Short mmCIF file of C-alpha atoms and ligand atoms in Angstrom, two decimals:
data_model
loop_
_atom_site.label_atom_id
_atom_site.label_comp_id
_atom_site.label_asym_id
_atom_site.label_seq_id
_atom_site.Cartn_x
_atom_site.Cartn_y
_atom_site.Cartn_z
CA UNK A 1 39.96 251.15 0.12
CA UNK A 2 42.77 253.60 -0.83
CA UNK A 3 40.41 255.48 -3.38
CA UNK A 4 37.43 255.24 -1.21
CA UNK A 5 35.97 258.99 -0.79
CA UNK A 6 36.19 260.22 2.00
CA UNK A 7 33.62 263.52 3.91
CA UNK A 8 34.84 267.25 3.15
CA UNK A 9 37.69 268.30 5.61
CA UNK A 10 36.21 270.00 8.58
CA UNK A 11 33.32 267.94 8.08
CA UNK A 12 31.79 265.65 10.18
CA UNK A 13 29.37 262.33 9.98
CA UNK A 14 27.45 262.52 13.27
CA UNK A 15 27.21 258.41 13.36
CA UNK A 16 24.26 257.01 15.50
CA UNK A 17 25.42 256.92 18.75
CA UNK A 18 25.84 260.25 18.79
CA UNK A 19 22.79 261.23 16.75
CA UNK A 20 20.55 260.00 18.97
CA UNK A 21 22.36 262.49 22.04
CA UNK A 22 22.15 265.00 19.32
CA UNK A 23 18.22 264.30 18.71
CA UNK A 24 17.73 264.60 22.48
CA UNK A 25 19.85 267.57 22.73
CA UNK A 26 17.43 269.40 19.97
CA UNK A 27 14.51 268.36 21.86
CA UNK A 28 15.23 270.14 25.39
CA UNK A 29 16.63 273.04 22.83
CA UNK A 30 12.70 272.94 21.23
CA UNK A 31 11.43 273.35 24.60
CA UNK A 32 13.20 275.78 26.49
CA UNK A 33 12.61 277.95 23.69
CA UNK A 34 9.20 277.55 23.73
CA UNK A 35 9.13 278.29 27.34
CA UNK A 36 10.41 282.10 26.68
CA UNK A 37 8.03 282.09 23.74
CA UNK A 38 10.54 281.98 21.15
CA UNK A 39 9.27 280.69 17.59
CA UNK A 40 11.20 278.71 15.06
CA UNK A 41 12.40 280.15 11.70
CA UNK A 42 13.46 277.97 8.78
CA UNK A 43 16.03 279.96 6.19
CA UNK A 44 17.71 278.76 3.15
CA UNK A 45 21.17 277.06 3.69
CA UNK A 46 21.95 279.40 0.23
CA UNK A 47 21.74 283.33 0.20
CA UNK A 48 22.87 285.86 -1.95
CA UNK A 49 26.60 286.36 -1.03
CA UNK A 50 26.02 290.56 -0.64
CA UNK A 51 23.43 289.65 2.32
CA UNK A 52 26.51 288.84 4.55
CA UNK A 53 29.00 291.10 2.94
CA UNK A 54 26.32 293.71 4.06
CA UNK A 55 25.80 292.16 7.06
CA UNK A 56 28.73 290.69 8.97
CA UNK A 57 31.32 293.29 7.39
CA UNK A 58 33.34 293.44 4.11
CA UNK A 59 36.27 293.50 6.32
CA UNK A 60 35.83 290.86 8.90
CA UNK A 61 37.91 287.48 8.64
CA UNK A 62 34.22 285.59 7.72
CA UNK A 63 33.61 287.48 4.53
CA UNK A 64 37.25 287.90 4.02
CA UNK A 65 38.45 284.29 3.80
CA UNK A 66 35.79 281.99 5.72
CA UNK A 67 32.77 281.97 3.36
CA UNK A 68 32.00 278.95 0.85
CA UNK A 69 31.32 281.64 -1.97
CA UNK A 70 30.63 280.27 -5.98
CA UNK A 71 29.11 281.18 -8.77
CA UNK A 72 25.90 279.92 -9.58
CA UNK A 73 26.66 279.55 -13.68
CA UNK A 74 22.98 278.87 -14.41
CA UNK A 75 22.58 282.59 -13.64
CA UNK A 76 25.62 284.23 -13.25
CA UNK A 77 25.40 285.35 -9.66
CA UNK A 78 27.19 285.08 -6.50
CA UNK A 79 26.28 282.57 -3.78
CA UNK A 80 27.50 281.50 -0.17
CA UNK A 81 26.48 279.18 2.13
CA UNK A 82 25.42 280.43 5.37
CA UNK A 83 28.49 281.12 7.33
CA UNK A 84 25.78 282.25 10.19
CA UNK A 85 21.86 282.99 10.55
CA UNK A 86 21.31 285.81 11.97
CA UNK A 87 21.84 287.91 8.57
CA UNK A 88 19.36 285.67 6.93
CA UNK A 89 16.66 285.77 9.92
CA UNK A 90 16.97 289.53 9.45
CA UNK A 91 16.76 289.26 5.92
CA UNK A 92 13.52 286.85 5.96
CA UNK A 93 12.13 289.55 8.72
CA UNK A 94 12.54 292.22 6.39
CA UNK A 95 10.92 290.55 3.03
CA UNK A 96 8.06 288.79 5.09
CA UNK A 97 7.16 292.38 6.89
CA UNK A 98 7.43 290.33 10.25
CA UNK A 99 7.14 293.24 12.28
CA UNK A 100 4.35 294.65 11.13
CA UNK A 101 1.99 293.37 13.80
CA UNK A 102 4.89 294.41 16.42
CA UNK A 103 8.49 292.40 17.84
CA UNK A 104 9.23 289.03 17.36
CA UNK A 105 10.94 286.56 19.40
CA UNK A 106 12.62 284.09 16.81
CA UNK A 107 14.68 280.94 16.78
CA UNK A 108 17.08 278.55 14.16
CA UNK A 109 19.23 275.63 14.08
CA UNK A 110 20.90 274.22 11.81
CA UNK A 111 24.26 273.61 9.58
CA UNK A 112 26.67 276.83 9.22
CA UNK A 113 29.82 276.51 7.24
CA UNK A 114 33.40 278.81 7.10
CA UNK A 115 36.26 277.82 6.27
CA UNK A 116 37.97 277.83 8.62
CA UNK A 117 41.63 275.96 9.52
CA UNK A 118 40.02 273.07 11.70
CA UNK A 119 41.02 271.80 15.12
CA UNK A 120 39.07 270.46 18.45
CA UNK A 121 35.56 272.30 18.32
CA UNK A 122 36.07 274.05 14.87
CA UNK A 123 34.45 273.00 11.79
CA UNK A 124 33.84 273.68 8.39
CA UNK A 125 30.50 272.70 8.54
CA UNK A 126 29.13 273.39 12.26
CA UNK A 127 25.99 273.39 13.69
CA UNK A 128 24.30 276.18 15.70
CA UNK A 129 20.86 277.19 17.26
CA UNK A 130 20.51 280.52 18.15
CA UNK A 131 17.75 283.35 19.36
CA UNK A 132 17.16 286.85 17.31
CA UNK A 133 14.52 289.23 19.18
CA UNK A 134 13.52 291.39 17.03
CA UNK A 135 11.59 295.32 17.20
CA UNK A 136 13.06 295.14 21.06
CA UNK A 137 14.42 298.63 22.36
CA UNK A 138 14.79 298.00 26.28
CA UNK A 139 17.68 296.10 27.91
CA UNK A 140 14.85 293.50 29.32
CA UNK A 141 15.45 291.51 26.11
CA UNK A 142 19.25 291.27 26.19
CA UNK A 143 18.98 290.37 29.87
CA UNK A 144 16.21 287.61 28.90
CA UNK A 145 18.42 286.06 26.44
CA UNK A 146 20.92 286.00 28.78
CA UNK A 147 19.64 284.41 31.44
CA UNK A 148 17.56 281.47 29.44
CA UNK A 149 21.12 280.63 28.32
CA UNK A 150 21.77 280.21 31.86
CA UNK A 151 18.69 278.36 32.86
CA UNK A 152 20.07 275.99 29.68
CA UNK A 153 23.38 275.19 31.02
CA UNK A 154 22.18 274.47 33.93
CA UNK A 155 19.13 272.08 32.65
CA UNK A 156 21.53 270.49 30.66
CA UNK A 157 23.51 269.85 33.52
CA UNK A 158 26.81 271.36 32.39
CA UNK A 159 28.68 273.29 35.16
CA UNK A 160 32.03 275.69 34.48
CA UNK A 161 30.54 278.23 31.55
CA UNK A 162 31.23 281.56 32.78
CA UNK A 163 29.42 285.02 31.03
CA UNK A 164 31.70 287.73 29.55
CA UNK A 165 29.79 291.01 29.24
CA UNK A 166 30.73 294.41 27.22
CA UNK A 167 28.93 297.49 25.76
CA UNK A 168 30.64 298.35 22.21
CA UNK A 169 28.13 301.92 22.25
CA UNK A 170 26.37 303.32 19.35
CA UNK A 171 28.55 303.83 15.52
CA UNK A 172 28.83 307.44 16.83
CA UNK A 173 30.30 306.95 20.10
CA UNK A 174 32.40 304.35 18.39
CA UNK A 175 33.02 306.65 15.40
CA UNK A 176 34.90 309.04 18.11
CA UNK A 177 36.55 306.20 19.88
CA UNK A 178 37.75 304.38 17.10
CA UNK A 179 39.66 307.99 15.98
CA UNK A 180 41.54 307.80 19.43
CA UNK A 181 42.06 303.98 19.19
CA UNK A 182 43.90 304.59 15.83
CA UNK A 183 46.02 307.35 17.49
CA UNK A 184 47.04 305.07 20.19
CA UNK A 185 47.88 301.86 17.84
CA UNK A 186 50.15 303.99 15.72
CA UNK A 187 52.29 305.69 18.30
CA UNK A 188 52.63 302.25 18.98
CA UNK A 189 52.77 300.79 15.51
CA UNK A 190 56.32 299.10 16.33
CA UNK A 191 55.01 296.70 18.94
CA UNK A 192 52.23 295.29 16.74
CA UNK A 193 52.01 292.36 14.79
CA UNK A 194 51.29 292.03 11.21
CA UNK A 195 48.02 291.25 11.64
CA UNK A 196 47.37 293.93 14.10
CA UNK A 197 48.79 296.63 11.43
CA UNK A 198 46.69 295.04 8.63
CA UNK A 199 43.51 295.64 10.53
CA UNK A 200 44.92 299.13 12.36
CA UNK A 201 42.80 301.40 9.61
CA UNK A 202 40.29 298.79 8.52
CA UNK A 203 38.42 297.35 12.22
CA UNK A 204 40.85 298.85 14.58
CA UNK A 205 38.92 297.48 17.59
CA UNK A 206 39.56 293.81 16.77
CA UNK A 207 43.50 294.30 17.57
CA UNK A 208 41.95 294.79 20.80
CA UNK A 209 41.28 290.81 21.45
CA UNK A 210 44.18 290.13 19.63
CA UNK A 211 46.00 286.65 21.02
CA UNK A 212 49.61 288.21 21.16
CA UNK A 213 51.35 289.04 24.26
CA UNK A 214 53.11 292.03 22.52
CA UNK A 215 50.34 293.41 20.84
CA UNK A 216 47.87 292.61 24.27
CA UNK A 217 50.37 294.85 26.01
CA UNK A 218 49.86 297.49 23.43
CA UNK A 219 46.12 297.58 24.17
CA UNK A 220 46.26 296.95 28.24
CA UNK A 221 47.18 300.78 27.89
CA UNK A 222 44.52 301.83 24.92
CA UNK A 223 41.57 304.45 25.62
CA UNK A 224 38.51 303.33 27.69
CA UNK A 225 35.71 302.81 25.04
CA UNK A 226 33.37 303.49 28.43
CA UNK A 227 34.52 306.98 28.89
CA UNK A 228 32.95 307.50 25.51
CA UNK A 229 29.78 306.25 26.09
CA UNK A 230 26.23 308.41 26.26
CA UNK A 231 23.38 308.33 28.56
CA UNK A 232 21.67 306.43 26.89
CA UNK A 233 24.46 303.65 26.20
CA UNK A 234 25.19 303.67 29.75
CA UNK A 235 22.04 303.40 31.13
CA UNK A 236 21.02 300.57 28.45
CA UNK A 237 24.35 298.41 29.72
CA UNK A 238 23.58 299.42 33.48
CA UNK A 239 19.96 298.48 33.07
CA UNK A 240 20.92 294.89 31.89
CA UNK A 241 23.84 294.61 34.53
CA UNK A 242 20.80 295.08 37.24
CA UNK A 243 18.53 292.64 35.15
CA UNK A 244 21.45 290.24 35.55
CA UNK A 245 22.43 290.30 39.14
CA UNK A 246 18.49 290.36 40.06
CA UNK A 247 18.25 286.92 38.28
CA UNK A 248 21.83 286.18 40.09
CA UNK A 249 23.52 285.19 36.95
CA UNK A 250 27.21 286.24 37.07
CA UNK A 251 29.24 288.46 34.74
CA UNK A 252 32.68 289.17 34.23
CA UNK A 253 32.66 292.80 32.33
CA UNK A 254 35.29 292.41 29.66
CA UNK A 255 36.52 295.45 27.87
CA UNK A 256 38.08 293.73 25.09
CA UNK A 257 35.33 291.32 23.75
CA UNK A 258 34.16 293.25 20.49
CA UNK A 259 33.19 290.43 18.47
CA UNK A 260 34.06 289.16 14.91
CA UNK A 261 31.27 290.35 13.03
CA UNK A 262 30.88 293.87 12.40
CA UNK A 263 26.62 294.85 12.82
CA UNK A 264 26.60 294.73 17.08
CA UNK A 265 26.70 297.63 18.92
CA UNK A 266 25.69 298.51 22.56
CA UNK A 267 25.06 294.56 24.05
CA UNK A 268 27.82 292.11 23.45
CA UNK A 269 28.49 288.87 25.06
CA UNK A 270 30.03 285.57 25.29
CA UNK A 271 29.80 282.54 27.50
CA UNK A 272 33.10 280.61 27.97
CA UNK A 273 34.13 277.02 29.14
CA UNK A 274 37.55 276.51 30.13
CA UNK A 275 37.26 272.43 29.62
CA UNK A 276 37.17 272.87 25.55
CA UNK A 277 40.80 274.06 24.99
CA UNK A 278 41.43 276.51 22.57
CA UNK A 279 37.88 276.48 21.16
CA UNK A 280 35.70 277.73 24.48
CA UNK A 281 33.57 279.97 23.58
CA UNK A 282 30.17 278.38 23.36
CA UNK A 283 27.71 281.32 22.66
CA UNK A 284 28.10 284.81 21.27
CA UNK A 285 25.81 287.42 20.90
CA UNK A 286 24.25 290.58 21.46
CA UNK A 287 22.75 293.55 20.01
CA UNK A 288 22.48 294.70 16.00
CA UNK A 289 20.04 298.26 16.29
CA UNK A 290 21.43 299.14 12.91
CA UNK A 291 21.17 296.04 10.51
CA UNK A 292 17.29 296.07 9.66
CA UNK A 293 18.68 299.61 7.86
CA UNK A 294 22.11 298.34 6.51
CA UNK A 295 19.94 295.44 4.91
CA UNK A 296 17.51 297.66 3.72
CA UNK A 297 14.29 297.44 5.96
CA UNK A 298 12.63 300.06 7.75
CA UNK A 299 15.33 300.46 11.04
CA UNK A 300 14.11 298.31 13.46
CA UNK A 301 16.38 297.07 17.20
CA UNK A 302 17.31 293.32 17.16
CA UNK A 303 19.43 291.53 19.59
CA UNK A 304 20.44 287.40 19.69
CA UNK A 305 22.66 284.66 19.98
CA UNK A 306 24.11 281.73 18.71
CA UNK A 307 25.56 278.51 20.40
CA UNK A 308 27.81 275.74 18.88
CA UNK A 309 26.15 272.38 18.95
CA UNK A 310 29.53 270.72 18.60
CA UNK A 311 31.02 272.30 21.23
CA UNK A 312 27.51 271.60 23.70
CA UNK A 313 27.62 268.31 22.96
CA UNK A 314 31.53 267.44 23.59
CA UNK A 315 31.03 269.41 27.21
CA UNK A 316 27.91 266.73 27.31
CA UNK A 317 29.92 263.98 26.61
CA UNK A 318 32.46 265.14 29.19
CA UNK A 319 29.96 265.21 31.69
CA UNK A 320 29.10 261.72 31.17
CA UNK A 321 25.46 262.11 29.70
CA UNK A 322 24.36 259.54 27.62
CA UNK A 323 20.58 258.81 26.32
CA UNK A 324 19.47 255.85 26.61
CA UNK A 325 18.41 254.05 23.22
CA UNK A 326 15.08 253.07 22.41
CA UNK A 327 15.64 249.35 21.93
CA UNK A 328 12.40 247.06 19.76
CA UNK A 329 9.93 245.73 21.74
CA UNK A 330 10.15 242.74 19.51
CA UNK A 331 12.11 241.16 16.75
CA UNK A 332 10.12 239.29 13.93
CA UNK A 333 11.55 235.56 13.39
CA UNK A 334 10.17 234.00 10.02
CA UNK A 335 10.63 230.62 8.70
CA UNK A 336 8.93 228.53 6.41
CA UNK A 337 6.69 228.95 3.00
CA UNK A 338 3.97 231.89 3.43
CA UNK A 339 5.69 233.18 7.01
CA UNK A 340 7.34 236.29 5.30
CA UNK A 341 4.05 238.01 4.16
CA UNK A 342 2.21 237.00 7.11
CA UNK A 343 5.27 238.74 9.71
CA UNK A 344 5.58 241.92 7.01
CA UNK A 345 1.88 242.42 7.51
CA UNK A 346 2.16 241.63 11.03
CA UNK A 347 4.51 243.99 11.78
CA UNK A 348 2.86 246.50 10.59
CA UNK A 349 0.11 245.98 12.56
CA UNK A 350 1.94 246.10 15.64
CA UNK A 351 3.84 249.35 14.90
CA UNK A 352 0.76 251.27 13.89
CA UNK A 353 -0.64 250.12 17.69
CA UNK A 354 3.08 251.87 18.90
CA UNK A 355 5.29 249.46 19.26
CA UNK A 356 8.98 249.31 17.98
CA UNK A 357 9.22 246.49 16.06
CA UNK A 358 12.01 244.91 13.48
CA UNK A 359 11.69 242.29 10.52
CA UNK A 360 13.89 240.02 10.14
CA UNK A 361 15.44 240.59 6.37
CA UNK A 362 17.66 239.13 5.05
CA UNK A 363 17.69 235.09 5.14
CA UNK A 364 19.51 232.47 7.51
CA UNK A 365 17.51 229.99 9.36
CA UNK A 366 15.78 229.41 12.62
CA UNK A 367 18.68 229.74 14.99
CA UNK A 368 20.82 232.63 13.34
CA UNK A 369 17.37 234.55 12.98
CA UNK A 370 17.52 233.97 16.65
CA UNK A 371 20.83 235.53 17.28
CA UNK A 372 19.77 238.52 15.38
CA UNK A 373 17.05 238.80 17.81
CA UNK A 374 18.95 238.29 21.15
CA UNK A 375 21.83 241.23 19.63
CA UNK A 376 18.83 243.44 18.16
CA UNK A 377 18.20 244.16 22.61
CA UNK A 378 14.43 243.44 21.76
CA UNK A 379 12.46 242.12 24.97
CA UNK A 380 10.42 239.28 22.99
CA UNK A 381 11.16 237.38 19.99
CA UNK A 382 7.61 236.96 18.15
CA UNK A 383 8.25 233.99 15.84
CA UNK A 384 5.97 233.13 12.73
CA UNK A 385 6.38 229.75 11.82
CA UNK A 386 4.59 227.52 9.45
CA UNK A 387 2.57 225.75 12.49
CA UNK A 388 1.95 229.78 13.68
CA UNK A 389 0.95 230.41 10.14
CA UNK A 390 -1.45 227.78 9.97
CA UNK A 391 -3.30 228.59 13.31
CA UNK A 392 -3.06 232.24 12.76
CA UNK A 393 -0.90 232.58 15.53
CA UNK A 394 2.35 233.63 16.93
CA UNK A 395 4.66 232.46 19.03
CA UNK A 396 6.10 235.07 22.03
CA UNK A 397 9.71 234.25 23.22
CA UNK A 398 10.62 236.31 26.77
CA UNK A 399 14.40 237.67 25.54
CA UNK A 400 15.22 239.32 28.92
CA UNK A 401 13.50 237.26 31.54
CA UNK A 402 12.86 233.69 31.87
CA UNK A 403 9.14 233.42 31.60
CA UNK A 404 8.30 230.77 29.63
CA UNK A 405 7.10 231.15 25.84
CA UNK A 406 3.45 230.88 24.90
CA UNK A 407 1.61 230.80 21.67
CA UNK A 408 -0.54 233.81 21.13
CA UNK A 409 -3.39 234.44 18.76
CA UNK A 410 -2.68 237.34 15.75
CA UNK A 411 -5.98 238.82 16.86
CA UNK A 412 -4.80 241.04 19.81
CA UNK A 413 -1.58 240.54 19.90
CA UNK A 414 -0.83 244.39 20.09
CA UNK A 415 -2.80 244.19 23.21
CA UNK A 416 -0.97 241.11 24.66
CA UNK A 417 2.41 242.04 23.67
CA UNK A 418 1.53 245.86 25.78
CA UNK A 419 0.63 243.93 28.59
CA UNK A 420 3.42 241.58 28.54
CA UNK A 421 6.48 243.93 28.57
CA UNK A 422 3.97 246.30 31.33
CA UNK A 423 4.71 242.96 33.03
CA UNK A 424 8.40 242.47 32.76
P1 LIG B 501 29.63 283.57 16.36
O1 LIG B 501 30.34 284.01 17.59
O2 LIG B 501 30.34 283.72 15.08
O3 LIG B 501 28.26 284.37 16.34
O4 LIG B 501 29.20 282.06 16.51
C1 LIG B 501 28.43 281.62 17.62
C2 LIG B 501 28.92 280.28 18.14
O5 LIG B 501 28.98 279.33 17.08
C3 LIG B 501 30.35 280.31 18.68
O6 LIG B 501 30.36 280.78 20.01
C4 LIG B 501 30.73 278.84 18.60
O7 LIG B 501 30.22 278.12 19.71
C5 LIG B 501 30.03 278.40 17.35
N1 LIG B 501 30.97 278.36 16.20
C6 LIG B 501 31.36 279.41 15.43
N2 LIG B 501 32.24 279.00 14.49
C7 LIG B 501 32.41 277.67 14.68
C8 LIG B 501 33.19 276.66 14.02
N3 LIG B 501 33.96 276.93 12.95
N4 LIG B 501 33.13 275.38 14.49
C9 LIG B 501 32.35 275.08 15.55
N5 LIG B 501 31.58 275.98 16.20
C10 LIG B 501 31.61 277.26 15.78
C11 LIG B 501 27.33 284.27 15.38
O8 LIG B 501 27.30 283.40 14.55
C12 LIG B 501 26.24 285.30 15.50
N6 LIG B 501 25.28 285.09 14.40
C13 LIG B 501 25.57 285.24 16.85
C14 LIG B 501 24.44 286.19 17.01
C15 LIG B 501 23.13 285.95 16.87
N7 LIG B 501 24.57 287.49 17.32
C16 LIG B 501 23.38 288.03 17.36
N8 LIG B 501 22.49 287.11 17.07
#
């Protein structure tokens, strides 16, 4: 075993049990966004590394150490897979001319990877699903993205996620801000961490969420990015605060959530559980007016989201939801010269009329096929011996109940077997 390979760290095998609360999980997610008329979007796993140097920020810790990044030797040029989607979404917008028939209301799941240092709820290879509006100017769309994240929670039954809110302005109210930030960090330069000095000239307004008491102090007392805001800024983030309470969906306003990636401004947000440890944030988002431009596309607004599967599903778990597994209807027993054919074909039959039905395979006689059958959770047994054979028949064995068995023609079976477990 000790040179048996083993997944990628960071990596996970989703086994069955899981995969099927996973498979449910992707359904509601199909529906509810096809409630706010939101329509899939399917984009390569692989993009052109400069789309999310472009996009997320040359100096953000993604495209600084997180991204899977290699050289495709076949043609000499730089690849990464997908550390996010909402780069690529923009990008597929842009080449496809989406918007040329007006805004778009867009969706995606799927794999993401970074690489990242893993612990509880932080993968290498995660999975998201996430929203991008796109050609939307008004604060109606941030607020609607907002609150179907709340009407999600709460269909999926999880309790305890609580909505962080900020405005982060346009680049030029930002552009003056950021000059004043800067000020205040270096009169202060001795209390910050290394970290916090590394990124002082280069995204100043991450030190603000930085995790350090000292440096936390250091920014308790930094300028008020609000008192630099517009008109129109303000009345953008006060028009989705009155969206918000109007659906009664609570906020906390948070002056320090800015986000890792560098193309929001105006709208950002995050939604929080306190029952995932370190790892609790379990949606970001919020507005990008500027990256149709950066990306080169006609300028057009966009705003979105993303939420971690992973993370979802754990709080699921916690919550004790289970799906319940579709069991067979009926187990195929075979024994004897000519019974294999006749069951394969018979099988068939019966899943092409909707039932769940599994063959037998793989040898043993009468009694350990029975065994199978009983540990398979299948209702009936339908067993195919060579007396069945002979009188084109089968015979039906109750699994669950104790009605007795009976001998069934082939010809309607499907039929009989539907009315049989309608019965039980
Ligand atoms: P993000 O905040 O980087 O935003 O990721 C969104 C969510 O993905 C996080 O809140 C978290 O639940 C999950 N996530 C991120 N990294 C990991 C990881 N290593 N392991 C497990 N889960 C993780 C974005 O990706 C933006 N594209 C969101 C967006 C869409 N903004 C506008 N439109």
């Amino acid at each position: 075993m000790s040179d048996a390979i083993q997944a990628v760290r960071g990596m996970n095998d989703v086994l069955p049990d899981e995969a099927e609360l996973w498979l449910w999980f992707e359904g509601v997610v199909a529906d509810w966004f096809a409630r706010y008329g939101y329509r899939q979007v399917r984009t390569p796993l692989l993009e052109h590394t400069g789309l999310f140097r472009r996009a997320i920020g040359a100096v953000t810790d993604i495209v600084e150490k997180e991204m899977y990044t290699f050289t495709d030797a076949l043609n000499d040029e730089s690849l990464t897979l997908r550390p996010e989607a909402t780069a690529s979404t923009v990008r597929a917008a842009i080449e496809h001319s989406l918007l040329y028939d007006g805004p778009k209301r867009l969706w995606y799941q799927g794999p993401m990877y970074r690489h990242e240092r893993p612990q509880k709820g932080r993968y290498r290879e995660f999975h998201q699903f996430g929203a991008e509006a796109l050609g939307f100017d008004g604060p109606e769309v941030d607020a609607e993205l907002i609150v179907m994240c709340a009407a999600l929670w709460k269909e999926l039954g999880l309790e305890g996620i609580r909505l962080e809110l900020n405005t982060i302005g346009s680049p030029q109210e930002r552009a003056a801000y950021r000059a004043d930030l800067v000020r205040h960090f270096e009169a202060n330069e001795a209390k910050l961490d290394a970290d916090a000095r590394r990124r002082l000239h280069s995204n100043p307004m991450r030190v603000l969420d930085s995790k350090n008491p000292a440096v936390q102090e250091v920014a308790a007392t930094a300028p008020d990015l609000m008192k630099y805001l517009g008109e129109a800024s303000l009345a953008h983030f006060l028009g989705l605060q009155r969206l918000l309470k109007a659906a009664a969906v609570p906020f906390t306003l948070n002056p320090r959530l800015v986000r890792g990636l560098d193309y929001y401004n105006f709208t950002v947000f995050e939604w929080i559980s306190d029952r995932l440890g370190a790892q609790g944030t379990v949606c970001g988002g919020g507005r990008y007016d500027g990256l149709f431009a950066q990306l080169g596309g006609k300028p057009a607004s966009g705003v979105g989201f993303a939420a971690g599967v992973e993370r979802l599903v754990a709080l699921l778990r916690d919550a004790g939801r289970s799906v319940p597994r579709r069991l067979p209807d009926a187990y195929l027993v075979h024994q004897g010269e000519g019974t294999l054919d006749y069951a394969f074909a018979l099988g068939e039959e019966l899943r092409a009329a909707g039932h769940a039905v599994v063959l037998h395979a793989g040898g043993g006689g009468f009694k350990a096929q029975m065994k199978k059958a009983d540990a398979s959770g299948a209702r009936v047994a339908l067993i195919v011996g060579e007396d069945e054979l002979g009188a084109g028949a089968v015979t039906l064995k109750p699994l669950r109940d104790a009605r007795p068995q009976a001998r069934v023609a082939r010809a309607g079976l499907a039929r009989q077997l539907k009315d049989f477990l309608k019965e039980s």
